[in-house]
Short mmCIF file of C-alpha atoms in Angstrom, two decimals:
data_model
loop_
_atom_site.label_atom_id
_atom_site.label_comp_id
_atom_site.label_asym_id
_atom_site.label_seq_id
_atom_site.Cartn_x
_atom_site.Cartn_y
_atom_site.Cartn_z
CA UNK A 1 -40.90 101.56 74.79
CA UNK A 2 -39.70 104.48 72.69
CA UNK A 3 -39.99 107.15 75.38
CA UNK A 4 -42.08 110.30 75.19
CA UNK A 5 -43.01 111.26 71.64
CA UNK A 6 -44.05 114.73 70.49
CA UNK A 7 -45.48 115.74 67.16
CA UNK A 8 -44.74 117.85 65.22
CA UNK A 9 -41.11 118.68 65.97
CA UNK A 10 -41.42 122.07 64.35
CA UNK A 11 -44.40 124.26 63.53
CA UNK A 12 -44.43 127.61 61.78
CA UNK A 13 -47.75 129.40 61.79
CA UNK A 14 -49.13 132.79 61.01
CA UNK A 15 -50.32 135.02 63.79
CA UNK A 16 -53.97 134.42 64.54
CA UNK A 17 -53.99 130.79 63.44
CA UNK A 18 -54.77 127.87 65.73
CA UNK A 19 -52.21 125.12 66.36
CA UNK A 20 -52.40 121.76 68.08
CA UNK A 21 -49.54 119.67 69.42
CA UNK A 22 -49.62 116.04 70.43
CA UNK A 23 -47.73 114.16 73.13
CA UNK A 24 -47.58 110.39 73.56
CA UNK A 25 -46.19 109.53 77.01
CA UNK A 26 -44.53 106.37 78.18
CA UNK A 27 -47.39 103.91 78.32
CA UNK A 28 -47.24 103.04 82.02
CA UNK A 29 -46.82 106.65 83.17
CA UNK A 30 -50.02 108.06 84.62
CA UNK A 31 -48.77 111.65 84.91
CA UNK A 32 -48.27 113.96 81.97
CA UNK A 33 -46.89 117.50 82.08
CA UNK A 34 -46.67 120.37 79.62
CA UNK A 35 -43.92 122.96 79.92
CA UNK A 36 -42.94 125.95 77.80
CA UNK A 37 -39.34 126.99 77.25
CA UNK A 38 -38.23 130.23 75.68
CA UNK A 39 -34.71 130.96 74.49
CA UNK A 40 -32.21 131.15 77.32
CA UNK A 41 -34.73 130.21 79.98
CA UNK A 42 -35.58 127.14 81.97
CA UNK A 43 -38.83 125.28 81.31
CA UNK A 44 -41.94 126.88 82.81
CA UNK A 45 -44.80 124.73 84.06
CA UNK A 46 -48.06 125.01 82.12
CA UNK A 47 -50.30 122.16 83.25
CA UNK A 48 -50.37 118.53 84.30
CA UNK A 49 -52.67 115.53 84.15
CA UNK A 50 -53.02 112.50 86.33
CA UNK A 51 -54.63 109.94 84.08
CA UNK A 52 -57.36 111.90 82.26
CA UNK A 53 -57.86 114.53 84.96
CA UNK A 54 -56.25 117.94 84.53
CA UNK A 55 -55.22 118.72 88.09
CA UNK A 56 -53.30 121.98 87.85
CA UNK A 57 -52.97 124.85 85.42
CA UNK A 58 -50.46 127.66 85.55
CA UNK A 59 -51.48 131.28 85.31
CA UNK A 60 -49.30 131.25 82.18
CA UNK A 61 -52.01 129.19 80.54
CA UNK A 62 -54.29 131.88 79.21
CA UNK A 63 -57.78 131.15 77.93
CA UNK A 64 -56.29 130.75 74.44
CA UNK A 65 -54.58 127.58 75.62
CA UNK A 66 -56.35 124.29 76.23
CA UNK A 67 -55.02 120.85 76.98
CA UNK A 68 -56.71 117.49 76.99
CA UNK A 69 -55.79 113.94 77.79
CA UNK A 70 -58.69 111.77 76.73
CA UNK A 71 -58.67 108.25 78.15
CA UNK A 72 -55.50 109.05 80.07
CA UNK A 73 -53.21 108.21 77.19
CA UNK A 74 -51.92 110.81 74.69
CA UNK A 75 -52.42 114.51 75.28
CA UNK A 76 -53.01 117.51 73.03
CA UNK A 77 -52.17 121.14 73.64
CA UNK A 78 -54.07 123.65 71.51
CA UNK A 79 -53.27 127.32 71.15
CA UNK A 80 -55.97 129.46 69.60
CA UNK A 81 -55.36 132.79 67.90
CA UNK A 82 -51.61 132.48 68.16
CA UNK A 83 -49.51 135.52 69.01
CA UNK A 84 -45.82 136.15 68.41
CA UNK A 85 -45.23 135.80 72.15
CA UNK A 86 -46.34 132.18 71.90
CA UNK A 87 -43.17 131.34 69.98
CA UNK A 88 -41.32 128.85 72.18
CA UNK A 89 -40.41 125.22 72.64
CA UNK A 90 -43.31 123.25 74.09
CA UNK A 91 -42.11 120.29 76.11
CA UNK A 92 -44.10 117.31 77.25
CA UNK A 93 -42.98 115.01 80.05
CA UNK A 94 -44.41 111.98 81.77
CA UNK A 95 -43.79 110.18 85.03
CA UNK A 96 -45.09 107.62 87.41
CA UNK A 97 -46.95 108.86 90.44
CA UNK A 98 -44.51 110.22 92.96
CA UNK A 99 -42.23 113.11 92.25
CA UNK A 100 -39.12 111.23 93.24
CA UNK A 101 -39.25 109.30 89.99
CA UNK A 102 -38.38 112.37 87.97
CA UNK A 103 -39.71 113.11 84.53
CA UNK A 104 -39.02 111.68 81.11
CA UNK A 105 -39.14 114.50 78.57
CA UNK A 106 -39.99 114.40 74.92
CA UNK A 107 -37.90 116.25 72.35
CA UNK A 108 -40.34 119.12 72.22
CA UNK A 109 -42.31 121.00 69.59
CA UNK A 110 -40.74 124.27 68.47
CA UNK A 111 -43.42 126.80 67.58
CA UNK A 112 -42.62 129.88 65.52
CA UNK A 113 -45.38 132.45 65.04
CA UNK A 114 -44.74 134.83 62.14
CA UNK B 1 -42.55 129.75 97.48
CA UNK B 2 -39.93 127.59 95.86
CA UNK B 3 -37.23 128.98 93.62
CA UNK B 4 -33.98 127.89 92.05
CA UNK B 5 -30.96 130.04 91.29
CA UNK B 6 -28.18 128.84 89.03
CA UNK B 7 -25.07 130.98 89.40
CA UNK B 8 -23.50 131.69 86.04
CA UNK B 9 -25.46 131.46 82.83
CA UNK B 10 -22.35 130.29 81.04
CA UNK B 11 -19.40 128.23 82.25
CA UNK B 12 -16.38 127.39 80.12
CA UNK B 13 -13.81 124.72 81.03
CA UNK B 14 -10.98 122.96 79.26
CA UNK B 15 -11.26 119.30 78.37
CA UNK B 16 -10.09 117.25 81.35
CA UNK B 17 -10.74 120.03 83.87
CA UNK B 18 -13.16 119.95 86.78
CA UNK B 19 -16.75 120.90 86.03
CA UNK B 20 -18.65 122.78 88.76
CA UNK B 21 -22.15 124.08 88.09
CA UNK B 22 -23.80 125.87 90.99
CA UNK B 23 -27.40 125.60 92.13
CA UNK B 24 -29.06 127.14 95.17
CA UNK B 25 -32.67 126.62 96.07
CA UNK B 26 -35.26 128.20 98.26
CA UNK B 27 -37.90 126.01 99.84
CA UNK B 28 -39.87 126.13 103.05
CA UNK B 29 -39.81 122.36 103.36
CA UNK B 30 -37.18 119.76 102.46
CA UNK B 31 -37.11 119.53 98.70
CA UNK B 32 -36.52 116.96 96.05
CA UNK B 33 -33.69 118.15 93.81
CA UNK B 34 -32.82 117.29 90.23
CA UNK B 35 -30.28 118.05 87.54
CA UNK B 36 -31.22 117.78 83.88
CA UNK B 37 -29.12 118.18 80.73
CA UNK B 38 -30.39 119.51 77.42
CA UNK B 39 -28.61 119.17 74.10
CA UNK B 40 -29.49 121.54 71.23
CA UNK B 41 -33.03 121.08 69.92
CA UNK B 42 -33.65 118.21 72.31
CA UNK B 43 -35.75 117.63 75.39
CA UNK B 44 -34.27 117.37 78.86
CA UNK B 45 -32.57 114.24 80.17
CA UNK B 46 -32.37 113.41 83.86
CA UNK B 47 -28.77 113.38 85.10
CA UNK B 48 -29.38 112.69 88.78
CA UNK B 49 -31.76 113.33 91.65
CA UNK B 50 -31.80 113.67 95.41
CA UNK B 51 -34.88 112.51 97.26
CA UNK B 52 -33.84 110.87 100.53
CA UNK B 53 -30.83 109.13 102.02
CA UNK B 54 -27.25 109.79 101.02
CA UNK B 55 -26.64 113.44 100.29
CA UNK B 56 -23.97 112.72 97.65
CA UNK B 57 -25.72 111.35 94.61
CA UNK B 58 -24.15 109.94 91.50
CA UNK B 59 -25.68 110.23 88.09
CA UNK B 60 -25.03 109.34 84.50
CA UNK B 61 -21.94 110.30 82.50
CA UNK B 62 -19.75 110.64 85.59
CA UNK B 63 -21.67 113.53 87.16
CA UNK B 64 -22.45 113.81 90.83
CA UNK B 65 -24.08 116.36 93.14
CA UNK B 66 -24.18 116.94 96.87
CA UNK B 67 -27.20 118.15 98.79
CA UNK B 68 -26.10 120.60 101.49
CA UNK B 69 -29.08 121.62 103.56
CA UNK B 70 -27.16 124.22 105.58
CA UNK B 71 -26.11 125.97 102.38
CA UNK B 72 -29.37 125.26 100.50
CA UNK B 73 -27.20 124.09 97.62
CA UNK B 74 -27.09 121.21 95.16
CA UNK B 75 -24.01 121.85 93.04
CA UNK B 76 -23.19 119.57 90.11
CA UNK B 77 -19.63 118.34 89.56
CA UNK B 78 -17.63 116.14 87.25
CA UNK B 79 -13.93 115.50 87.84
CA UNK B 80 -12.87 115.61 84.19
CA UNK B 81 -14.79 117.36 81.42
CA UNK B 82 -15.28 115.75 78.05
CA UNK B 83 -16.15 117.51 74.81
CA UNK B 84 -19.48 115.66 74.78
CA UNK B 85 -20.46 117.35 78.06
CA UNK B 86 -21.07 120.63 76.23
CA UNK B 87 -24.78 121.31 76.74
CA UNK B 88 -27.29 123.29 78.81
CA UNK B 89 -27.77 122.13 82.41
CA UNK B 90 -30.84 122.80 84.52
CA UNK B 91 -31.31 122.44 88.25
CA UNK B 92 -34.88 121.82 89.44
CA UNK B 93 -36.72 121.55 92.74
CA UNK B 94 -39.97 120.00 93.84
CA UNK B 95 -41.61 120.08 97.22
CA UNK B 96 -41.39 116.93 99.29
CA UNK B 97 -44.90 115.71 99.61
CA UNK B 98 -46.09 117.70 96.61
CA UNK B 99 -48.52 115.21 95.18
CA UNK B 100 -48.50 116.93 91.84
CA UNK B 101 -44.82 116.55 91.29
CA UNK B 102 -44.46 119.92 89.58
CA UNK B 103 -40.83 120.89 89.03
CA UNK B 104 -39.51 124.44 89.27
CA UNK B 105 -36.46 124.93 87.04
CA UNK B 106 -33.57 127.31 87.24
CA UNK B 107 -32.63 129.44 84.25
CA UNK B 108 -29.92 127.06 83.15
CA UNK B 109 -26.15 127.09 82.76
CA UNK B 110 -24.56 126.58 79.38
CA UNK B 111 -21.39 124.52 79.64
CA UNK B 112 -18.72 124.93 76.98
CA UNK B 113 -15.74 122.58 76.82
CA UNK B 114 -12.57 123.78 75.08
CA UNK B 115 -10.15 121.31 73.51
#
């Protein structure tokens, strides 16, 4: 198992464009989380899935953001009509059921909106 | 509501010196507590966690932390700093019994190690 994989590692886009990120979790992990991290801050929760069901969304996740996890495997996070304020590191993590297991994080996708 | 406060956004120590990174939490119920480390342009790696049982927990790379309920603290220590310990460290909390497992992170402490 190669851990949690995120693609791309870096994305530069023009304001107003749509972007999509992909996360491949550890295969036996049924939970998948998306976090956003801006410079000098800790990660902020965006949303999480248990299998294919999206069970919680943060108020940070505006209607321009959508996440999916078809078939309970990989997940995608799409941002429509990007804004400069969307520039951040987007982190994906996965875990087994039960918070005491802790997360395994991917290396993140760094988004720059110009 | 849960929250995490990390005292000191930046800590600098000499190689071989004690490392102490402070974390205080606020939670209405007994929490699960975690420390993560982040190297530049990388994701976060779990250092250690407290869930139940012994309040002094040992993690990777010689780090340990002690859960002190009376002080609502979970400070991270290492007896002797190494240059490779230079990184960003995050304390996180999750509610016991929170079926979603959502973690709330502190703002982080950047550790610098001087030769």
